[in-house]
Amino acid sequence: MSVSVKTGPSRTVVFNGAGAGAGLTSLVALVEDGRVVAEKLMAGRGASEHFAPTIRDLLTQNDWITAPDRVVAVLGPGSFTGLRSSLSLAAGLAAGWNCPTIGVTLGAAIRATLGRPDAVCVNIARRGRVFVDPPHGPVTASQTVDLDPADWVCVTGDAVSEKPDWPCPVLFCEAPTALGIVQAAQSVLPGALMPLYVDPPEAKPPAAGLRPLPL
């Protein structure tokens, strides 16, 4: 599918559904020419049901009647439900607007927010387990006790409190800002918004198998 390419002022719709827990780690925002026009921060837990009405209200309240130039979203890792909800909504809106989509990892967005491209980002996966997003290389998951940060320049993310004895400087940043997400997208080519799932889902099929189809 071809997408339109515009010149002049740049308008971006931003989604972050990776957040989990009670902190304000999820967001929807409108950014124009490097300025946040409107933004709604949400608690990660339960945010999935609020993405659609929130973006509708922000677009209406700020008279964004025409299509934006692009949609940028955090791909993960993070909340399974939040990512699935935010990314499917972002992709659907972009298809209707005929504009490109750009996805960034949570770690890349936090590094851009801090202005620290050398930071390793650690985020809570589940109890005793964290996602590790380094400046270079793939995103992985690890037990907190198995982390080996000896060569890390600095560390950040919402899981820094899980380890009391980091051997490197700790930069406190639980979630990226809208401008940080947009900044991280500057070095990424447009593409499909595929969620970054590092760990397999916790839900498993029944041990006895699925029920047979009804007759």
Short mmCIF file of C-alpha atoms in Angstrom, two decimals, residues 8-15 27-40 55 58-59 62 64 67-72 177-183 185-186:
data_model
loop_
_atom_site.label_atom_id
_atom_site.label_comp_id
_atom_site.label_asym_id
_atom_site.label_seq_id
_atom_site.Cartn_x
_atom_site.Cartn_y
_atom_site.Cartn_z
CA GLY A 8 6.04 21.53 5.21
CA PRO A 9 4.93 21.37 8.86
CA SER A 10 5.08 17.90 10.40
CA ARG A 11 2.24 16.48 12.50
CA THR A 12 2.61 13.19 14.36
CA VAL A 13 0.21 11.05 16.37
CA VAL A 14 2.06 9.21 19.15
CA PHE A 15 1.12 6.05 21.08
CA LEU A 27 0.31 7.92 26.62
CA VAL A 28 -1.40 9.26 23.53
CA ALA A 29 -0.16 12.56 22.11
CA LEU A 30 -0.30 14.96 19.20
CA VAL A 31 3.04 16.49 18.22
CA GLU A 32 3.51 19.26 15.67
CA ASP A 33 6.91 20.57 14.58
CA GLY A 34 8.64 19.29 17.71
CA ARG A 35 6.00 20.65 20.08
CA VAL A 36 3.45 18.67 22.08
CA VAL A 37 0.06 20.07 21.09
CA ALA A 38 -1.95 17.74 23.31
CA GLU A 39 -1.19 14.75 25.49
CA LYS A 40 -2.93 12.30 27.78
CA ILE A 55 -7.23 9.88 20.64
CA LEU A 58 -7.55 14.88 21.40
CA LEU A 59 -8.08 15.09 17.64
CA ASN A 62 -7.37 20.37 18.77
CA TRP A 64 -6.85 17.95 13.74
CA ALA A 67 -4.64 13.38 8.30
CA PRO A 68 -1.34 13.65 10.20
CA ASP A 69 1.96 13.08 8.45
CA ARG A 70 2.74 9.90 10.39
CA VAL A 71 1.85 7.71 13.34
CA VAL A 72 4.65 6.73 15.72
CA THR A 177 7.99 11.31 26.79
CA ALA A 178 6.05 11.92 23.60
CA LEU A 179 8.93 13.99 22.23
CA GLY A 180 11.37 11.23 23.16
CA ILE A 181 9.32 8.73 21.17
CA VAL A 182 9.24 11.07 18.17
CA GLN A 183 12.98 11.70 18.47
CA ALA A 185 11.64 7.55 15.35
CA GLN A 186 13.90 9.94 13.42
#
